[in-house]
Amino acid sequence: MTFTNKNIVENYFGLFESLNAISKLELIEKLKKSLKAESKNKEDDFYASFGAFSTEKTSDEINAAIKTSRTFRTKEIKF
């Protein structure tokens, strides 16, 4: 943990020190949930990075669709 992070934690602890027990437990629960969500999101993001899209088409069908969708202009370039 960096010095800055330690300082932030200490400052927040000072703010939360005056809370009652129920509020502190609620805060702990919310922090716990945020940690679970953060780790899940990182894992989901990692696995989602594989494969740009899912489709039932074969690679040959995808290649053919790309080639047929190409359009070319027959414009003469003058110098």
PDB file of C-alpha atoms in Angstrom:
ATOM      1  CA  MET A   1       0.000   0.000   0.000  1.00  0.00           C
ATOM      2  CA  THR A   2       1.375   3.369  -0.964  1.00  0.00           C
ATOM      3  CA  PHE A   3       1.760   6.275   1.435  1.00  0.00           C
ATOM      4  CA  THR A   4      -1.084   8.088  -0.319  1.00  0.00           C
ATOM      5  CA  ASN A   5      -3.439   5.122   0.029  1.00  0.00           C
ATOM      6  CA  LYS A   6      -2.540   4.749   3.716  1.00  0.00           C
ATOM      7  CA  ASN A   7      -3.257   8.433   4.243  1.00  0.00           C
ATOM      8  CA  ILE A   8      -6.639   8.145   2.512  1.00  0.00           C
ATOM      9  CA  VAL A   9      -7.569   5.126   4.630  1.00  0.00           C
ATOM     10  CA  GLU A  10      -6.593   6.935   7.831  1.00  0.00           C
ATOM     11  CA  ASN A  11      -8.637  10.000   6.873  1.00  0.00           C
ATOM     12  CA  TYR A  12     -11.719   7.916   6.092  1.00  0.00           C
ATOM     13  CA  PHE A  13     -11.260   5.973   9.317  1.00  0.00           C
ATOM     14  CA  GLY A  14     -11.318   9.252  11.187  1.00  0.00           C
ATOM     15  CA  LEU A  15     -14.643  10.122   9.561  1.00  0.00           C
ATOM     16  CA  PHE A  16     -16.199   6.738  10.292  1.00  0.00           C
ATOM     17  CA  GLU A  17     -14.943   6.539  13.858  1.00  0.00           C
ATOM     18  CA  SER A  18     -17.874   8.628  15.103  1.00  0.00           C
ATOM     19  CA  LEU A  19     -20.516   6.366  13.509  1.00  0.00           C
ATOM     20  CA  ASN A  20     -22.608   4.054  15.671  1.00  0.00           C
ATOM     21  CA  ALA A  21     -22.150   0.265  15.515  1.00  0.00           C
ATOM     22  CA  ILE A  22     -25.074  -0.337  13.146  1.00  0.00           C
ATOM     23  CA  SER A  23     -23.823   2.265  10.676  1.00  0.00           C
ATOM     24  CA  LYS A  24     -20.326   0.774  10.801  1.00  0.00           C
ATOM     25  CA  LEU A  25     -21.690  -2.705  10.104  1.00  0.00           C
ATOM     26  CA  GLU A  26     -23.698  -1.338   7.174  1.00  0.00           C
ATOM     27  CA  LEU A  27     -20.579   0.327   5.832  1.00  0.00           C
ATOM     28  CA  ILE A  28     -18.593  -2.908   6.176  1.00  0.00           C
ATOM     29  CA  GLU A  29     -21.321  -4.778   4.301  1.00  0.00           C
ATOM     30  CA  LYS A  30     -21.320  -2.265   1.442  1.00  0.00           C
ATOM     31  CA  LEU A  31     -17.517  -2.361   1.196  1.00  0.00           C
ATOM     32  CA  LYS A  32     -17.622  -6.153   1.142  1.00  0.00           C
ATOM     33  CA  LYS A  33     -20.198  -6.112  -1.680  1.00  0.00           C
ATOM     34  CA  SER A  34     -18.138  -3.615  -3.654  1.00  0.00           C
ATOM     35  CA  LEU A  35     -15.073  -5.851  -3.395  1.00  0.00           C
ATOM     36  CA  LYS A  36     -17.017  -8.852  -4.642  1.00  0.00           C
ATOM     37  CA  ALA A  37     -18.483  -6.854  -7.525  1.00  0.00           C
ATOM     38  CA  GLU A  38     -15.065  -5.446  -8.436  1.00  0.00           C
ATOM     39  CA  SER A  39     -13.401  -8.858  -8.597  1.00  0.00           C
ATOM     40  CA  LYS A  40     -16.320 -10.280 -10.578  1.00  0.00           C
ATOM     41  CA  ASN A  41     -16.257  -7.393 -13.039  1.00  0.00           C
ATOM     42  CA  LYS A  42     -12.521  -7.814 -13.623  1.00  0.00           C
ATOM     43  CA  GLU A  43     -13.001 -11.506 -14.289  1.00  0.00           C
ATOM     44  CA  ASP A  44     -15.959 -10.844 -16.592  1.00  0.00           C
ATOM     45  CA  ASP A  45     -13.984  -8.180 -18.444  1.00  0.00           C
ATOM     46  CA  PHE A  46     -11.072 -10.586 -18.866  1.00  0.00           C
ATOM     47  CA  TYR A  47     -13.200 -13.359 -20.342  1.00  0.00           C
ATOM     48  CA  ALA A  48     -15.211 -10.911 -22.436  1.00  0.00           C
ATOM     49  CA  SER A  49     -12.013  -9.753 -24.108  1.00  0.00           C
ATOM     50  CA  PHE A  50     -11.760 -13.048 -25.992  1.00  0.00           C
ATOM     51  CA  GLY A  51     -13.601 -13.116 -29.282  1.00  0.00           C
ATOM     52  CA  ALA A  52     -15.005  -9.977 -30.800  1.00  0.00           C
ATOM     53  CA  PHE A  53     -18.482 -11.411 -31.307  1.00  0.00           C
ATOM     54  CA  SER A  54     -20.303 -14.702 -31.295  1.00  0.00           C
ATOM     55  CA  THR A  55     -22.114 -15.987 -34.323  1.00  0.00           C
ATOM     56  CA  GLU A  56     -23.338 -19.235 -35.795  1.00  0.00           C
ATOM     57  CA  LYS A  57     -21.712 -18.450 -39.162  1.00  0.00           C
ATOM     58  CA  THR A  58     -18.552 -20.189 -40.266  1.00  0.00           C
ATOM     59  CA  SER A  59     -15.399 -18.229 -40.994  1.00  0.00           C
ATOM     60  CA  ASP A  60     -15.915 -18.821 -44.729  1.00  0.00           C
ATOM     61  CA  GLU A  61     -19.419 -17.351 -44.549  1.00  0.00           C
ATOM     62  CA  ILE A  62     -18.145 -14.321 -42.651  1.00  0.00           C
ATOM     63  CA  ASN A  63     -15.347 -13.786 -45.190  1.00  0.00           C
ATOM     64  CA  ALA A  64     -17.805 -14.069 -48.083  1.00  0.00           C
ATOM     65  CA  ALA A  65     -20.162 -11.536 -46.454  1.00  0.00           C
ATOM     66  CA  ILE A  66     -17.301  -9.080 -45.973  1.00  0.00           C
ATOM     67  CA  LYS A  67     -16.137  -9.460 -49.569  1.00  0.00           C
ATOM     68  CA  THR A  68     -19.627  -9.009 -51.014  1.00  0.00           C
ATOM     69  CA  SER A  69     -20.266  -5.906 -48.917  1.00  0.00           C
ATOM     70  CA  ARG A  70     -17.216  -4.122 -50.295  1.00  0.00           C
ATOM     71  CA  THR A  71     -17.885  -1.263 -52.683  1.00  0.00           C
ATOM     72  CA  PHE A  72     -15.395   0.477 -54.917  1.00  0.00           C
ATOM     73  CA  ARG A  73     -15.529   3.855 -56.594  1.00  0.00           C
ATOM     74  CA  THR A  74     -14.334   4.293 -60.113  1.00  0.00           C
ATOM     75  CA  LYS A  75     -13.214   7.852 -59.766  1.00  0.00           C
ATOM     76  CA  GLU A  76     -10.366   9.026 -61.872  1.00  0.00           C
ATOM     77  CA  ILE A  77      -7.674  10.883 -59.981  1.00  0.00           C
ATOM     78  CA  LYS A  78      -6.268  13.889 -61.822  1.00  0.00           C
ATOM     79  CA  PHE A  79      -2.820  15.275 -61.106  1.00  0.00           C
TER      80      PHE A  79
END
